[in-house]
XYZ file of C-alpha atoms in Angstrom:
402
model
C 82.172 -34.155 -110.644
C 78.488 -33.734 -111.433
C 77.293 -30.935 -113.655
C 73.843 -29.616 -112.734
C 71.236 -28.226 -115.090
C 67.517 -27.466 -114.752
C 66.840 -29.297 -118.008
C 68.992 -31.621 -120.078
C 68.148 -32.461 -123.663
C 69.838 -35.536 -125.102
C 70.211 -35.172 -128.887
C 71.569 -32.170 -130.784
C 69.296 -32.441 -133.788
C 66.298 -30.470 -135.054
C 63.940 -31.493 -132.226
C 66.553 -30.947 -129.508
C 67.473 -27.421 -130.592
C 63.932 -26.291 -131.295
C 62.811 -27.510 -127.866
C 65.739 -25.859 -126.070
C 65.249 -22.469 -127.752
C 61.506 -22.443 -127.073
C 62.020 -23.364 -123.407
C 64.508 -20.593 -122.681
C 62.511 -18.016 -124.666
C 59.494 -18.744 -122.482
C 61.497 -18.953 -119.236
C 64.710 -16.970 -119.699
C 66.758 -17.979 -116.639
C 66.424 -21.735 -117.155
C 69.748 -23.584 -117.272
C 69.496 -25.871 -120.308
C 72.138 -28.158 -121.798
C 72.069 -30.128 -125.052
C 74.151 -33.323 -125.049
C 75.151 -34.579 -128.495
C 77.011 -37.858 -129.021
C 78.610 -36.780 -132.311
C 81.290 -34.160 -132.827
C 78.874 -31.762 -134.450
C 75.226 -30.885 -134.041
C 72.365 -30.701 -136.558
C 74.023 -33.057 -139.058
C 70.706 -34.407 -140.361
C 69.403 -30.869 -140.871
C 72.507 -30.149 -142.971
C 71.888 -32.953 -145.482
C 68.092 -32.907 -145.523
C 66.296 -31.849 -148.675
C 69.464 -32.211 -150.725
C 71.256 -29.694 -148.501
C 68.392 -27.186 -148.715
C 66.447 -28.374 -145.620
C 62.792 -29.093 -146.306
C 61.570 -27.271 -143.168
C 57.860 -28.053 -143.408
C 54.961 -28.541 -145.838
C 52.367 -26.006 -146.953
C 49.478 -27.991 -145.544
C 48.003 -25.588 -143.006
C 44.943 -27.538 -141.880
C 45.693 -29.834 -138.874
C 43.078 -32.443 -139.868
C 44.606 -32.650 -143.362
C 48.207 -32.562 -142.148
C 47.800 -35.663 -139.961
C 46.991 -37.743 -143.068
C 50.652 -37.691 -144.091
C 51.691 -39.729 -141.037
C 51.441 -43.524 -141.420
C 52.208 -43.734 -137.702
C 50.953 -40.967 -135.412
C 47.911 -39.755 -137.359
C 45.529 -39.965 -134.400
C 47.994 -38.732 -131.760
C 49.152 -35.655 -133.691
C 45.697 -34.188 -134.239
C 45.642 -32.353 -130.876
C 49.259 -31.159 -131.090
C 48.801 -29.839 -134.645
C 45.877 -27.731 -133.459
C 48.373 -26.032 -131.128
C 51.338 -25.726 -133.486
C 50.882 -26.404 -137.201
C 52.887 -25.656 -140.361
C 51.655 -22.045 -140.460
C 53.076 -21.550 -136.950
C 56.384 -23.009 -138.151
C 56.567 -20.451 -140.990
C 55.818 -17.653 -138.509
C 58.326 -18.948 -135.929
C 61.175 -19.007 -138.448
C 60.167 -15.604 -139.806
C 60.276 -14.193 -136.253
C 63.776 -15.672 -135.951
C 65.025 -14.080 -139.162
C 64.481 -16.962 -141.617
C 61.985 -16.536 -144.444
C 60.574 -19.693 -146.017
C 59.273 -20.185 -149.555
C 56.882 -22.740 -150.983
C 57.597 -24.904 -154.007
C 55.023 -26.282 -156.459
C 54.659 -29.580 -154.617
C 54.015 -27.838 -151.275
C 57.462 -28.409 -149.781
C 58.860 -25.398 -147.934
C 62.509 -24.346 -147.875
C 64.484 -21.349 -146.637
C 64.558 -18.614 -149.300
C 68.360 -18.946 -149.217
C 68.036 -22.536 -150.516
C 70.615 -23.581 -147.938
C 70.217 -25.705 -144.817
C 73.057 -23.646 -143.319
C 70.515 -20.837 -142.792
C 68.500 -23.086 -140.463
C 71.633 -24.310 -138.656
C 72.873 -20.728 -138.159
C 69.463 -19.687 -136.860
C 69.510 -22.460 -134.232
C 73.141 -21.934 -133.207
C 72.849 -18.138 -132.953
C 69.641 -18.302 -130.909
C 71.030 -21.013 -128.633
C 74.118 -18.862 -128.004
C 72.087 -15.706 -127.418
C 69.898 -17.556 -124.884
C 72.859 -19.084 -123.042
C 72.038 -22.720 -123.884
C 75.021 -25.004 -123.195
C 75.928 -27.244 -126.154
C 78.132 -30.231 -125.325
C 79.347 -32.465 -128.169
C 81.069 -35.859 -127.989
C 78.725 -36.835 -125.130
C 77.575 -40.379 -125.764
C 75.109 -41.317 -123.023
C 76.232 -44.532 -121.298
C 73.493 -44.747 -118.690
C 70.505 -42.953 -117.242
C 69.492 -43.281 -113.572
C 66.561 -41.955 -111.640
C 67.552 -40.695 -108.192
C 64.625 -39.608 -106.021
C 63.191 -36.835 -108.186
C 66.355 -36.174 -110.172
C 67.842 -37.747 -113.313
C 71.496 -38.669 -113.521
C 73.086 -39.066 -116.953
C 76.526 -40.605 -117.394
C 78.762 -40.038 -120.419
C 82.388 -41.223 -120.699
C 83.642 -37.733 -119.848
C 81.153 -36.460 -117.313
C 78.110 -37.020 -115.106
C 75.109 -34.727 -115.307
C 72.253 -34.132 -112.888
C 68.948 -32.615 -113.945
C 65.411 -32.234 -112.720
C 63.833 -32.656 -116.129
C 65.162 -34.917 -118.874
C 64.183 -34.592 -122.529
C 65.142 -37.281 -125.013
C 65.333 -36.128 -128.634
C 67.656 -38.842 -129.917
C 65.772 -39.907 -133.054
C 66.203 -43.538 -134.068
C 68.921 -44.391 -131.561
C 68.684 -48.097 -130.565
C 70.930 -47.622 -127.508
C 68.597 -45.044 -125.962
C 65.574 -47.212 -126.810
C 67.228 -50.100 -124.930
C 67.781 -47.880 -121.881
C 64.124 -46.850 -121.983
C 63.064 -50.497 -121.990
C 64.834 -50.930 -118.651
C 62.551 -48.113 -117.416
C 59.533 -50.145 -118.501
C 58.838 -48.346 -121.778
C 57.647 -50.478 -124.707
C 59.540 -49.937 -127.956
C 57.851 -50.691 -131.261
C 60.471 -52.607 -133.220
C 62.112 -50.245 -135.751
C 61.879 -50.987 -139.475
C 62.950 -48.781 -142.402
C 60.439 -46.391 -143.933
C 60.969 -44.281 -147.074
C 62.922 -46.494 -149.443
C 63.008 -47.160 -153.174
C 62.252 -50.485 -154.872
C 64.927 -52.615 -156.528
C 63.497 -54.039 -159.769
C 65.324 -55.747 -162.612
C 63.032 -55.766 -165.638
C 63.756 -55.439 -169.358
C 60.818 -53.016 -169.779
C 62.506 -50.345 -167.661
C 66.183 -51.265 -168.046
C 66.887 -48.568 -170.652
C 64.651 -45.920 -169.111
C 66.421 -44.331 -166.103
C 65.200 -40.778 -165.643
C 61.772 -41.381 -167.184
C 58.876 -40.425 -164.965
C 55.073 -40.745 -165.161
C 51.967 -40.110 -163.054
C 50.783 -43.554 -161.994
C 48.737 -45.526 -159.533
C 50.313 -48.585 -157.886
C 49.097 -51.486 -155.800
C 51.015 -54.156 -153.926
C 49.761 -57.660 -154.702
C 47.854 -59.471 -151.898
C 47.682 -56.338 -149.700
C 45.482 -53.255 -149.383
C 48.456 -50.984 -150.104
C 47.891 -48.477 -152.912
C 49.456 -45.191 -153.902
C 49.264 -42.558 -156.647
C 51.675 -39.864 -157.803
C 54.877 -39.467 -159.782
C 56.970 -42.596 -160.358
C 60.600 -42.236 -161.387
C 62.489 -45.035 -163.127
C 66.072 -45.326 -161.845
C 69.142 -47.448 -162.613
C 68.179 -49.881 -159.857
C 64.396 -49.851 -160.178
C 61.691 -47.411 -159.160
C 61.581 -44.305 -156.972
C 59.638 -41.034 -156.805
C 56.800 -39.860 -154.507
C 54.399 -42.695 -155.436
C 56.959 -45.346 -154.427
C 58.148 -43.523 -151.303
C 54.564 -43.101 -150.123
C 53.986 -46.811 -150.610
C 57.160 -47.618 -148.658
C 56.074 -45.442 -145.730
C 52.527 -46.782 -145.487
C 53.750 -50.308 -146.101
C 56.854 -50.124 -143.871
C 55.793 -53.058 -141.643
C 54.046 -55.146 -144.301
C 56.968 -54.921 -146.746
C 59.459 -55.647 -143.951
C 57.486 -58.833 -143.154
C 57.683 -59.776 -146.839
C 61.462 -59.372 -146.641
C 61.131 -56.819 -149.471
C 60.162 -59.530 -151.980
C 56.776 -58.726 -153.496
C 54.878 -57.896 -156.692
C 53.500 -54.481 -157.626
C 50.949 -53.583 -160.290
C 51.521 -50.258 -162.031
C 48.814 -48.396 -163.927
C 50.800 -46.058 -166.201
C 47.576 -44.211 -167.034
C 46.941 -43.434 -163.361
C 43.120 -43.377 -163.105
C 42.192 -44.814 -166.503
C 40.820 -48.319 -165.962
C 40.879 -51.316 -168.318
C 37.566 -50.731 -170.124
C 38.234 -47.066 -170.744
C 41.716 -47.929 -172.006
C 40.238 -50.477 -174.465
C 37.928 -47.779 -175.795
C 40.790 -45.279 -176.224
C 42.880 -47.846 -178.137
C 39.906 -48.665 -180.346
C 39.529 -44.988 -181.280
C 43.277 -44.684 -181.900
C 43.097 -47.699 -184.203
C 40.621 -45.888 -186.452
C 42.193 -42.471 -186.181
C 45.814 -43.493 -186.854
C 45.191 -46.648 -188.941
C 48.176 -46.082 -191.246
C 50.668 -45.003 -188.546
C 53.099 -47.250 -186.654
C 51.825 -47.985 -183.144
C 55.199 -47.516 -181.453
C 55.871 -44.176 -183.177
C 54.371 -41.698 -180.718
C 52.946 -41.972 -177.234
C 49.231 -41.089 -177.321
C 49.307 -40.733 -173.528
C 50.789 -38.265 -171.106
C 54.129 -39.997 -170.594
C 57.415 -40.122 -172.573
C 57.725 -41.870 -175.954
C 60.515 -44.127 -174.652
C 58.173 -45.644 -172.087
C 55.412 -46.065 -174.689
C 57.823 -47.860 -177.070
C 58.914 -50.166 -174.279
C 55.321 -51.091 -173.319
C 54.378 -51.624 -176.997
C 57.345 -53.964 -177.417
C 56.420 -55.826 -174.195
C 52.950 -56.411 -175.710
C 54.529 -58.428 -178.562
C 53.923 -55.671 -181.072
C 56.718 -55.205 -183.637
C 58.192 -51.732 -184.100
C 56.730 -51.398 -187.634
C 53.213 -52.702 -186.843
C 50.510 -50.243 -187.901
C 47.459 -49.427 -185.772
C 45.148 -50.997 -188.412
C 47.020 -54.318 -188.166
C 46.776 -54.755 -184.378
C 45.306 -58.136 -183.490
C 42.809 -58.567 -180.675
C 45.424 -60.340 -178.525
C 48.012 -57.609 -179.107
C 45.456 -54.977 -178.119
C 44.628 -56.889 -174.933
C 48.339 -57.226 -174.139
C 48.761 -53.487 -174.571
C 45.796 -52.710 -172.310
C 47.342 -55.004 -169.697
C 50.783 -53.350 -169.957
C 49.262 -49.876 -169.705
C 46.823 -50.372 -166.847
C 48.136 -53.365 -164.922
C 51.874 -53.897 -165.503
C 53.223 -56.384 -163.015
C 56.772 -55.928 -161.625
C 58.711 -58.108 -159.214
C 60.402 -56.149 -156.411
C 63.559 -57.687 -155.064
C 64.959 -55.653 -152.171
C 65.095 -51.955 -151.335
C 67.500 -49.030 -151.352
C 67.594 -46.272 -148.747
C 66.219 -43.022 -150.123
C 69.076 -40.481 -150.326
C 70.018 -39.266 -146.871
C 66.457 -38.893 -145.656
C 66.716 -42.010 -143.563
C 63.503 -42.476 -141.642
C 62.562 -45.305 -139.323
C 59.116 -46.568 -138.424
C 59.263 -47.567 -134.776
C 60.126 -46.119 -131.397
C 58.409 -45.481 -128.083
C 54.878 -46.861 -127.998
C 52.493 -43.916 -128.462
C 50.159 -45.167 -125.727
C 52.867 -44.362 -123.153
C 53.087 -40.650 -123.966
C 50.866 -37.766 -122.910
C 50.490 -35.775 -126.144
C 49.311 -32.669 -124.282
C 52.772 -32.327 -122.713
C 54.998 -34.920 -124.473
C 55.739 -36.362 -121.015
C 56.176 -40.066 -120.335
C 53.103 -41.600 -118.700
C 55.411 -43.927 -116.752
C 57.947 -41.452 -115.358
C 57.476 -37.912 -114.179
C 59.826 -35.284 -115.662
C 60.839 -37.509 -118.590
C 59.890 -36.034 -121.972
C 60.228 -36.957 -125.647
C 60.573 -34.883 -128.817
C 60.873 -35.784 -132.491
C 61.453 -39.165 -134.051
C 62.319 -41.116 -130.884
C 58.606 -41.943 -130.627
C 56.769 -44.253 -133.032
C 55.783 -41.447 -135.408
C 56.979 -41.062 -138.963
C 55.764 -39.431 -142.138
C 56.123 -39.585 -145.864
C 58.733 -37.356 -147.483
C 58.033 -33.636 -147.931
C 58.888 -31.805 -144.703
C 56.455 -33.708 -142.480
C 59.057 -35.410 -140.264
C 60.530 -32.003 -139.411
C 57.055 -30.656 -138.666
C 56.640 -33.413 -136.072
C 59.944 -32.295 -134.500
C 58.829 -28.627 -134.320
C 55.362 -29.436 -132.971
C 56.540 -31.853 -130.279
C 59.275 -29.404 -129.248
C 56.848 -26.516 -129.026
C 54.294 -28.448 -126.949
C 57.007 -29.713 -124.650
C 58.394 -26.205 -124.119
C 54.892 -24.898 -123.439
C 54.141 -27.593 -120.861
C 57.388 -26.922 -119.015
């Protein structure tokens, strides 16, 4: 038996639901089905943002927003002019969900629970008569004249328009390759760095505003760095992992980073500051109190790493010790040995080659009536609500074009 629908969306995640709801709202009698391979829908929405769902980011200017996407910056400019983060806030508000902004710009439901977003999607899908079918793992996709046929173990489906919103699903990517689509090889993005180093071994939980560079590359990043039990994390590291996803993959995650614990203070300026401190605090122990804007524990550790004894007074610092300290503060070198996935926010760089998609409609340039939404394409962003924004924008544009 074949089941017929006007539109079938494969993938019951954020992009799939948002697209479906927007389609039926614009064209009420459309028969739409969502096929989900798992037993429940919206599982990634549930765990995102520590269970609070980081819906979007308070960056309301399309030309600024695109800068958070290591892959997709150029392609998203047009789409963001049609549906940007401000439109997301309004859309959710119109659907009964108020969002709030946190200090760092991330936006969450006021309820602080991802369940609010899930309920919003499920209730609206039900109200609009969208069919949700779980446990439907797509085995094959055929094109028959101007119709698409989708086979799952339980059922066959026929549709005029097919939308793929399957995220980083290698099986679907393989099927698309048989249709002539090029897939950019997926590599992890958004991960933390594994570092074993005596300077940070006792400091889990310590954080500082830093700038970082990766040796022998052009990769740099600034922001908060968090020391963890296994190495380094925090926005500065995650940003570096996103922008460097391919480069660091090619290095097999073995590389050296240079950390400037003083962020934008360079070597010469640091020398001058230490010189002043030497006069000002001559009689005090160097390791006693951090003169900079980061925790004492980190300062003590860097002083020790500069071969300065705990009791050494500022007046007694030798020239070599001072140079060592400048080096530790502004250019600490750390060996990275592997990566760890960042919480549950697993993001992949890779997917359908962007040249094969019409970003005015999200339709495949190779096949009529085949559309893409969300992370299935080679677009990804740093952490902070940007990956969801890509899902909302692509879903909105797709719905509009249909």
